[in-house]
C-alpha positions as a printed NumPy array, in Angstrom:
array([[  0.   ,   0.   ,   0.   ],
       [  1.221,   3.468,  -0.994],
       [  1.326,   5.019,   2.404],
       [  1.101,   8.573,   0.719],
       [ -2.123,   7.9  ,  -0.177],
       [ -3.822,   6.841,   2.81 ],
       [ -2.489,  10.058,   5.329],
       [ -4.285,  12.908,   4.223],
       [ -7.154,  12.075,   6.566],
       [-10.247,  14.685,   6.784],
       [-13.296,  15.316,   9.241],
       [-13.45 ,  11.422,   9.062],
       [-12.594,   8.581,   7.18 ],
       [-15.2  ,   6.707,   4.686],
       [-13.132,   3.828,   5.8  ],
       [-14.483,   3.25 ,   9.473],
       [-17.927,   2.809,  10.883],
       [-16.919,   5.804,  12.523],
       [-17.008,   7.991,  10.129],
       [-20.138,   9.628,  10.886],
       [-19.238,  11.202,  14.434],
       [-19.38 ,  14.852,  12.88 ],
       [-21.177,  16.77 ,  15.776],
       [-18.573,  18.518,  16.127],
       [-18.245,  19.642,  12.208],
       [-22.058,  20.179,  12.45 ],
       [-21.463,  22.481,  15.819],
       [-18.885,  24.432,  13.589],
       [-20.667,  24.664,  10.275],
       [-24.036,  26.122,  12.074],
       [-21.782,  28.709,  14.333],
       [-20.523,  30.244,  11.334],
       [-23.42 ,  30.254,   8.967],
       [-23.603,  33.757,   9.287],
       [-20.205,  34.355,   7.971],
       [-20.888,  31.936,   5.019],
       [-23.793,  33.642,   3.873],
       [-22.098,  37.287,   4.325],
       [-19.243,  35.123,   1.832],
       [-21.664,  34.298,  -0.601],
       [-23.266,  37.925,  -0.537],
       [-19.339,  39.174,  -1.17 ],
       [-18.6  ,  37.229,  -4.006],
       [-22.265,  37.802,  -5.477],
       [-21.271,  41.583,  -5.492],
       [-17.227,  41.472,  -6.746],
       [-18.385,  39.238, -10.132],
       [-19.194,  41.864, -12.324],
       [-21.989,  39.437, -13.875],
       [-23.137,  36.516, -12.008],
       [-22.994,  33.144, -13.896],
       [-25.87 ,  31.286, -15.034],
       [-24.07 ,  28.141, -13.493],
       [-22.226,  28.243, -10.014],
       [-19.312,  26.102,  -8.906],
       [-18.828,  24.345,  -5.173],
       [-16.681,  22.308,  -3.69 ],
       [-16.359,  21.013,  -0.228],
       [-12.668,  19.594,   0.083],
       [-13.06 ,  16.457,   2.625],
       [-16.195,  15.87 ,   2.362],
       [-16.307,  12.404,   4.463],
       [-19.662,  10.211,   4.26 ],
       [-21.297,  11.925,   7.547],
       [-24.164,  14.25 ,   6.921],
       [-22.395,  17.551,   6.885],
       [-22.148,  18.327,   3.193],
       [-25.616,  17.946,   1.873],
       [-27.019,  20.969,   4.669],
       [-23.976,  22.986,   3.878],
       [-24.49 ,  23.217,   0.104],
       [-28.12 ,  24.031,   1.009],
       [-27.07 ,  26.993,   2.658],
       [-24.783,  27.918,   0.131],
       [-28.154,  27.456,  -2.473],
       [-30.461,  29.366,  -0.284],
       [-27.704,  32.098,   0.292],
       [-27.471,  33.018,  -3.537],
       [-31.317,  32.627,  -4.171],
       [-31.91 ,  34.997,  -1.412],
       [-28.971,  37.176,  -2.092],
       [-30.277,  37.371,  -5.983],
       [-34.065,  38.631,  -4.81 ],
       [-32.635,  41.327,  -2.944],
       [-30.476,  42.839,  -5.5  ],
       [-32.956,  41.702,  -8.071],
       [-30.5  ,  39.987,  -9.905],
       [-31.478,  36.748, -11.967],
       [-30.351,  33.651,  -9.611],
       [-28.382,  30.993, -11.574],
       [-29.661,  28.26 , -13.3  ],
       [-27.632,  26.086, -12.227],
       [-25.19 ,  24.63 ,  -9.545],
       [-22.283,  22.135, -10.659],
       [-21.204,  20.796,  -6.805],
       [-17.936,  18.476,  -6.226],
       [-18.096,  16.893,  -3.03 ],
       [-14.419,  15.541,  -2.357],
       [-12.398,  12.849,  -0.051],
       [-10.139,  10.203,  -0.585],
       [-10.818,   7.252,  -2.762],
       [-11.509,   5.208,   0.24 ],
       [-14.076,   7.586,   1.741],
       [-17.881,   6.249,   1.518],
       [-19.37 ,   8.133,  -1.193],
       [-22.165,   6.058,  -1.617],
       [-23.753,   6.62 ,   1.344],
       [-23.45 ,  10.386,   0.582],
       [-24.768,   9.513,  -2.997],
       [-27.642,   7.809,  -1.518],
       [-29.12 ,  10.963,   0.581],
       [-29.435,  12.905,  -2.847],
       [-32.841,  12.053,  -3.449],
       [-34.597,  12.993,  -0.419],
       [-32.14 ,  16.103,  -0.492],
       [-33.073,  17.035,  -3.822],
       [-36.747,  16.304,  -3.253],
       [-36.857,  18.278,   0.013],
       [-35.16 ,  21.29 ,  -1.686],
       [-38.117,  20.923,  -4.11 ],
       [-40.776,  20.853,  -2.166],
       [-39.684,  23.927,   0.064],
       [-39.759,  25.463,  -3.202],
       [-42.962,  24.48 ,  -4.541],
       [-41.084,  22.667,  -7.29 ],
       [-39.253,  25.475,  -8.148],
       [-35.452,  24.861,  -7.929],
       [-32.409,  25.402,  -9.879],
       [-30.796,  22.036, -11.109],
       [-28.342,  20.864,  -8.603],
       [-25.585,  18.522, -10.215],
       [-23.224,  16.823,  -7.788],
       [-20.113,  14.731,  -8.236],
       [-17.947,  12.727,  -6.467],
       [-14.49 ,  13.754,  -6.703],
       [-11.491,  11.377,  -4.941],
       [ -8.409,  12.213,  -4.652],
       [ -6.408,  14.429,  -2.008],
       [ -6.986,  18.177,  -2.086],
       [ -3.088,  18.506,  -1.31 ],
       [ -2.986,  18.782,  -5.598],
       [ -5.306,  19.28 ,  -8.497],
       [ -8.525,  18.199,  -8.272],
       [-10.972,  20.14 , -10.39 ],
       [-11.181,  22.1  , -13.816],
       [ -8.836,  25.137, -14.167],
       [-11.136,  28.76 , -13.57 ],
       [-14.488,  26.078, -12.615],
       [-15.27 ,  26.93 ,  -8.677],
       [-16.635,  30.019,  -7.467],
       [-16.93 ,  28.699,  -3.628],
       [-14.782,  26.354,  -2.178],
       [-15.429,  24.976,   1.165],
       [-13.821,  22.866,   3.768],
       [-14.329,  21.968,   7.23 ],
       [-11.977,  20.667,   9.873],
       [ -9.373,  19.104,   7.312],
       [ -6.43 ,  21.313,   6.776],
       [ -5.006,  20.579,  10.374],
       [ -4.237,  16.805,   9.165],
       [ -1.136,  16.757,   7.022],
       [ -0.569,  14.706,   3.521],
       [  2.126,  12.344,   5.56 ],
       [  3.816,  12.139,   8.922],
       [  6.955,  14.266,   8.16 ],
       [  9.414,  12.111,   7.031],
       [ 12.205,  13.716,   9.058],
       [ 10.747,  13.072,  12.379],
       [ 13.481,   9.791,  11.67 ],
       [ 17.034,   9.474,  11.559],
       [ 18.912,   7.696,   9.103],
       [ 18.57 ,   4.863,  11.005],
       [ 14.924,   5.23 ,  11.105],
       [ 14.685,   5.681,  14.986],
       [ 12.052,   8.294,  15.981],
       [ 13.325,  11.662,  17.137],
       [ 10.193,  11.848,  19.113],
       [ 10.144,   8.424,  20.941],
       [  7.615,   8.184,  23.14 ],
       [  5.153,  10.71 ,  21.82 ],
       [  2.796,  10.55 ,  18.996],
       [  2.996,  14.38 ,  18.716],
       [  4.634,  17.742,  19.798],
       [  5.03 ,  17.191,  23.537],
       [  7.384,  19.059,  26.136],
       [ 10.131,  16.258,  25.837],
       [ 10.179,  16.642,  22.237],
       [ 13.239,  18.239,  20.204],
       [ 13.495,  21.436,  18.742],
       [ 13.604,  19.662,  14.952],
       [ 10.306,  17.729,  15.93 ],
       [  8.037,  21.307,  16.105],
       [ 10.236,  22.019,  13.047],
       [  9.78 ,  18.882,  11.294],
       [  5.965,  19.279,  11.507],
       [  6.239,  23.082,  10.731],
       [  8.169,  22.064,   7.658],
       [  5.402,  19.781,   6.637],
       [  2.285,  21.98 ,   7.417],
       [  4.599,  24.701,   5.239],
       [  4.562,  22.431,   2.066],
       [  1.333,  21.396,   2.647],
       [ -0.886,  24.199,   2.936],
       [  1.141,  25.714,   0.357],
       [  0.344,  23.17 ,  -2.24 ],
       [ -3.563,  23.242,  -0.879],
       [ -3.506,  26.896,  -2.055],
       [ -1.897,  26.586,  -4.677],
       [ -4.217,  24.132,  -6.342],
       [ -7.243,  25.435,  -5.478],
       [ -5.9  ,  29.226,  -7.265],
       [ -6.48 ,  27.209, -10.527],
       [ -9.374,  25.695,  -9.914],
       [-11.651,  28.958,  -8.696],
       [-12.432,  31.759, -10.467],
       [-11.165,  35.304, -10.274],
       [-12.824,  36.753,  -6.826],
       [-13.742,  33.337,  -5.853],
       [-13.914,  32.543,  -2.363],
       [-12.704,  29.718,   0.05 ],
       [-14.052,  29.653,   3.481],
       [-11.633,  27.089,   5.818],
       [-12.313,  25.88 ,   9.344],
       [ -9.674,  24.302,  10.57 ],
       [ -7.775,  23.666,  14.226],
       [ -5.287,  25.779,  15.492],
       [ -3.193,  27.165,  18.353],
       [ -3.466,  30.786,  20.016],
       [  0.744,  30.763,  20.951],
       [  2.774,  31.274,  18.192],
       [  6.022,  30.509,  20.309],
       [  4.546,  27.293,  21.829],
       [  3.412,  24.213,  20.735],
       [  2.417,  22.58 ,  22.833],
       [ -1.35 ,  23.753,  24.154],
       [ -3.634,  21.995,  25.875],
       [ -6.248,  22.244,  23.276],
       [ -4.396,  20.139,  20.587],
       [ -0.879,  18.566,  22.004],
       [ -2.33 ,  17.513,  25.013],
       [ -5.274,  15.177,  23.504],
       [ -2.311,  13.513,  21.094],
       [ -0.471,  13.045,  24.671],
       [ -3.782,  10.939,  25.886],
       [ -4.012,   9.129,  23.235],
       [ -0.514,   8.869,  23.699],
       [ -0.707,   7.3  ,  27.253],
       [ -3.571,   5.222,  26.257],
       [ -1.686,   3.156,  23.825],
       [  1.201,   2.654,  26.019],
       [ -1.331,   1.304,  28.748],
       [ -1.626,  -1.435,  26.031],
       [  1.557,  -2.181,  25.13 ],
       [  2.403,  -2.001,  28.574],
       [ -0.462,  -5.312,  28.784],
       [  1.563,  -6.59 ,  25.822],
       [ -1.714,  -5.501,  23.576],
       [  0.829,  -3.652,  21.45 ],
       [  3.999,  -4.363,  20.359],
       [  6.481,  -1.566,  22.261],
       [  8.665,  -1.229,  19.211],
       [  6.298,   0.034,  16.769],
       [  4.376,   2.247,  19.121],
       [  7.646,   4.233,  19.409],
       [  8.024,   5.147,  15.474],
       [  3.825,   5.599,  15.692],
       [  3.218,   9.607,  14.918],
       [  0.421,  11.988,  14.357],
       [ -0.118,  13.099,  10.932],
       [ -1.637,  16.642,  12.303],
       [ -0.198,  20.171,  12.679],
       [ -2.328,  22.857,  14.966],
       [ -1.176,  25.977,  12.927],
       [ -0.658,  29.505,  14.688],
       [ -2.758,  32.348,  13.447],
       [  0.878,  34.138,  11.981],
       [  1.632,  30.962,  10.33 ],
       [ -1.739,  30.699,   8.106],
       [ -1.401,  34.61 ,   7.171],
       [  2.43 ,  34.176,   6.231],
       [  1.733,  30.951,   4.515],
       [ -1.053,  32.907,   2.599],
       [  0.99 ,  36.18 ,   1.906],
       [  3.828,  34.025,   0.519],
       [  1.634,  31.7  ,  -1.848],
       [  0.521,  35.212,  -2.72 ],
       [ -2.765,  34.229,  -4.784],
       [ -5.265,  34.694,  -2.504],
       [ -6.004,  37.851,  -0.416],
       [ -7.071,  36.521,   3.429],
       [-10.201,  38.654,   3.955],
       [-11.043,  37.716,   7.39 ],
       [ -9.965,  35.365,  10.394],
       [-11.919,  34.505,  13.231],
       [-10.872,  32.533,  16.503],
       [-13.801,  30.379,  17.721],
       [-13.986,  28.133,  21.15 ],
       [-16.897,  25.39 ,  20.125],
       [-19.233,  25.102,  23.374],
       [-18.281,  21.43 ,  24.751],
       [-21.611,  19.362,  25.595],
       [-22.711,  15.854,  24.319],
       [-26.293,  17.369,  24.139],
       [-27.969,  16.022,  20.97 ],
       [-25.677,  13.476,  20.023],
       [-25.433,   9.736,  21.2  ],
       [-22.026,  10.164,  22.836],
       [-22.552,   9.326,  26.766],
       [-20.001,  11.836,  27.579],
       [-18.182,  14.808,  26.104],
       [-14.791,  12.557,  26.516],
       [-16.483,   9.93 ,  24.609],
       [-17.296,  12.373,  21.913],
       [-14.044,  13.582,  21.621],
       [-12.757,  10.159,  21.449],
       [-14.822,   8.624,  18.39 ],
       [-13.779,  11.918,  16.496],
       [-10.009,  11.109,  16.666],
       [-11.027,   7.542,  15.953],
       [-12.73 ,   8.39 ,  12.771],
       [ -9.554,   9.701,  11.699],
       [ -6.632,   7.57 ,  13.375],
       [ -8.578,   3.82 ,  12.939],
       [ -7.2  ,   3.643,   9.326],
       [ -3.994,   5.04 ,  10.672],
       [ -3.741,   2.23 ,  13.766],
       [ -4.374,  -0.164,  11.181],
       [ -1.767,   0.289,   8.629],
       [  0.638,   1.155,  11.26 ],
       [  0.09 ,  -1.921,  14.057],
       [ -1.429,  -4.755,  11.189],
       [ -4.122,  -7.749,  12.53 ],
       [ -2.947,  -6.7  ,  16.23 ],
       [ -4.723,  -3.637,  16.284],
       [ -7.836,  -5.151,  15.428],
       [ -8.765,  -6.427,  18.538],
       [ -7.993,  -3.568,  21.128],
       [ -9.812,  -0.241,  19.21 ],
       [-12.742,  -0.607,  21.473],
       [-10.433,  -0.619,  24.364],
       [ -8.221,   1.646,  23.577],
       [-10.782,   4.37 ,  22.493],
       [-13.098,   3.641,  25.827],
       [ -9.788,   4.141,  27.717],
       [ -8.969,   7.56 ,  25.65 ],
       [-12.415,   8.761,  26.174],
       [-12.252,   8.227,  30.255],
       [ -8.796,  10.   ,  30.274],
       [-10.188,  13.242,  28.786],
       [-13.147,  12.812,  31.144],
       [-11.153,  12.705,  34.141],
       [ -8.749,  15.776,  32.336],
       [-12.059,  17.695,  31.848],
       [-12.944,  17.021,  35.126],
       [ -9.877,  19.274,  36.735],
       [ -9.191,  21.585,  33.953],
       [-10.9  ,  22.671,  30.523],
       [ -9.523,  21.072,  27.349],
       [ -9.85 ,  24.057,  24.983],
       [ -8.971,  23.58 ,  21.566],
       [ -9.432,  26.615,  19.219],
       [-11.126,  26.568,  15.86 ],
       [-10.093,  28.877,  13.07 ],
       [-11.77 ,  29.713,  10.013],
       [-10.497,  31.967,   7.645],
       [-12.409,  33.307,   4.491],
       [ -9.885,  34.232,   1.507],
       [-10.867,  35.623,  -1.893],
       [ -8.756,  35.123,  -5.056],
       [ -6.754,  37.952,  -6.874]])
């Protein structure tokens, strides 16, 4: 297996019956509706005429139920944004919906109907034609039709990288960061850099791509994980979850569950990015002007979902995107122990929570092209 191809995990992973834990994602996507609306509204006034067919995308997509109620607002958003100026709404909406090959798209495919027929019927039968594709393949490179998008959208994806940074080894391929699966206060100076370096190339190449693929003024609206200390790491928003996880598995290889050896070479593919980081990386891919950047803290309750706890929550989220990870990594030994291991996780952020808030901070950041 071409391990390139399987690290550029998203919200969640097609690949796992977990890939569907997207509370979280939907918690996001409804606190900034507001600000994709007021998106739509700017790039409905910069395009000097407004196409008769309009381009979307939503870059890691997964199979949960996220995507179908965000390109309804984006639909809604440009019909209502049309009345008001009394500008003719488009015909038309040509909508990629992207993830990895080995995401579940049929499960997305088969909501379309009852989407489609809903959208109809709050119209009275009056709605523009809504085409929608599958599109697999990482968004870390081309993807779409050069000039094609007019919105791209993506949501809680950016923060996991193509690949684990290949210099977090030696030449003798012994971990620089034994003992940790991510930036931790033991870890070297070249670790934070090696994952810097990484996020750097990345992100770069994410931006990149997508310049070719949108339209002049076109608009990308990102929500993504980050860190409020540029100088530090190591937060106890992001680092200190991968250090739980962290302690969990070494419970189990501690049991002999887990053999010791690989556990130590096991890494995160994720970088929490500072706020200065995202705006340099922007200014220096230099196609896209950042328009605006908000800092949100998500409101932590396991209110309408079926998680028992918010710890439990938390810990079928990073399952949805470390199970295929685990698996690759550990082979037929892992299979066995991912219940455990993720019921033991989700205690040890319960009993965290339980002294001290685990804040992570979500970014989003709305950027129009030149």
């Amino acid at each position: 297996m071409d391990v390139g191809n399987i690290f550029h995990m998203t919200g969640g992973s097609g690949s796992t019956s977990y890939a569907n834990n997207s509370s979280f994602q939907m918690k996001a996507s409804d606190t900034v509706k507001h600000i994709t609306v007021e998106t739509i509204e700017q790039l409905y006034l910069q395009l000097e005429s407004f196409p008769k067919t309009i381009g979307i995308a939503d870059m890691g997509c997964s199979s949960g139920r996220n995507s179908l109620p965000e390109i309804k607002t984006i639909v809604e958003s440009v019909e209502e944004i049309g009345r008001r100026l009394l500008a003719e709404p488009p015909d038309e909406f040509s909508v990629y919906l992207n993830d990895l090959p080995s995401n579940d798209f049929y499960s997305v495919f088969k909501a379309l109907p009852d989407f489609i027929r809903q959208l109809r019927e709050e119209r009275n039968g009056r709605c523009p034609s809504i085409f929608i594709a599958g599109c697999p393949g990482s968004f870390y490179g081309r993807l779409l039709p050069k000039n094609s998008m007019h919105f791209v959208y993506s949501s809680y994806c950016l923060h996991w990288l193509s690949k684990v940074p290949p210099s977090l080894c030696n030449e003798k391929g012994e971990s620089l960061n034994k003992g940790n699966l991510y930036i931790s206060e033991s870890s070297p100076p070249a670790v934070s850099l090696a994952y810097f370096l990484q996020f750097q190339d990345d992100f770069s190449t994410f931006l990149r791509s997508r310049s070719k693929e949108l339209v002049c003024k076109g608009r990308m609206l990102l929500i993504l994980l980050g860190r409020v200390d540029q100088d530090n790491h190591v937060d106890r928003g992001n680092s200190f979850l991968w250090e739980l996880l962290s302690r969990s598995l070494t419970i189990l290889a501690s049991q002999g569950k887990l053999n010791k050896e690989k556990l130590d070479c096991y890494h995160a593919h994720f970088y929490a990015p500072s706020k200065c980081e995202l705006e340099d990386q922007v200014r220096r891919e230099g196609s896209f002007v950042l328009d605006r950047f908000k800092i949100y803290q998500l409101e932590k309750t396991c209110n309408g979902t079926n998680y028992r706890s918010y710890g439990f929550g938390v810990a079928m989220t990073v399952r949805a995107a470390q199970e295929v990870m685990l698996r690759h990594h550990f082979g037929l030994e892992v299979d066995g122990i991912l219940d455990t291991l993720f019921e033991i996780y989700g205690n040890m952020v319960d009993e965290e929570m339980a002294k001290e808030e685990i804040e992570p901070f979500t970014f989003l950041l709305v950027l129009w092209k030149l």
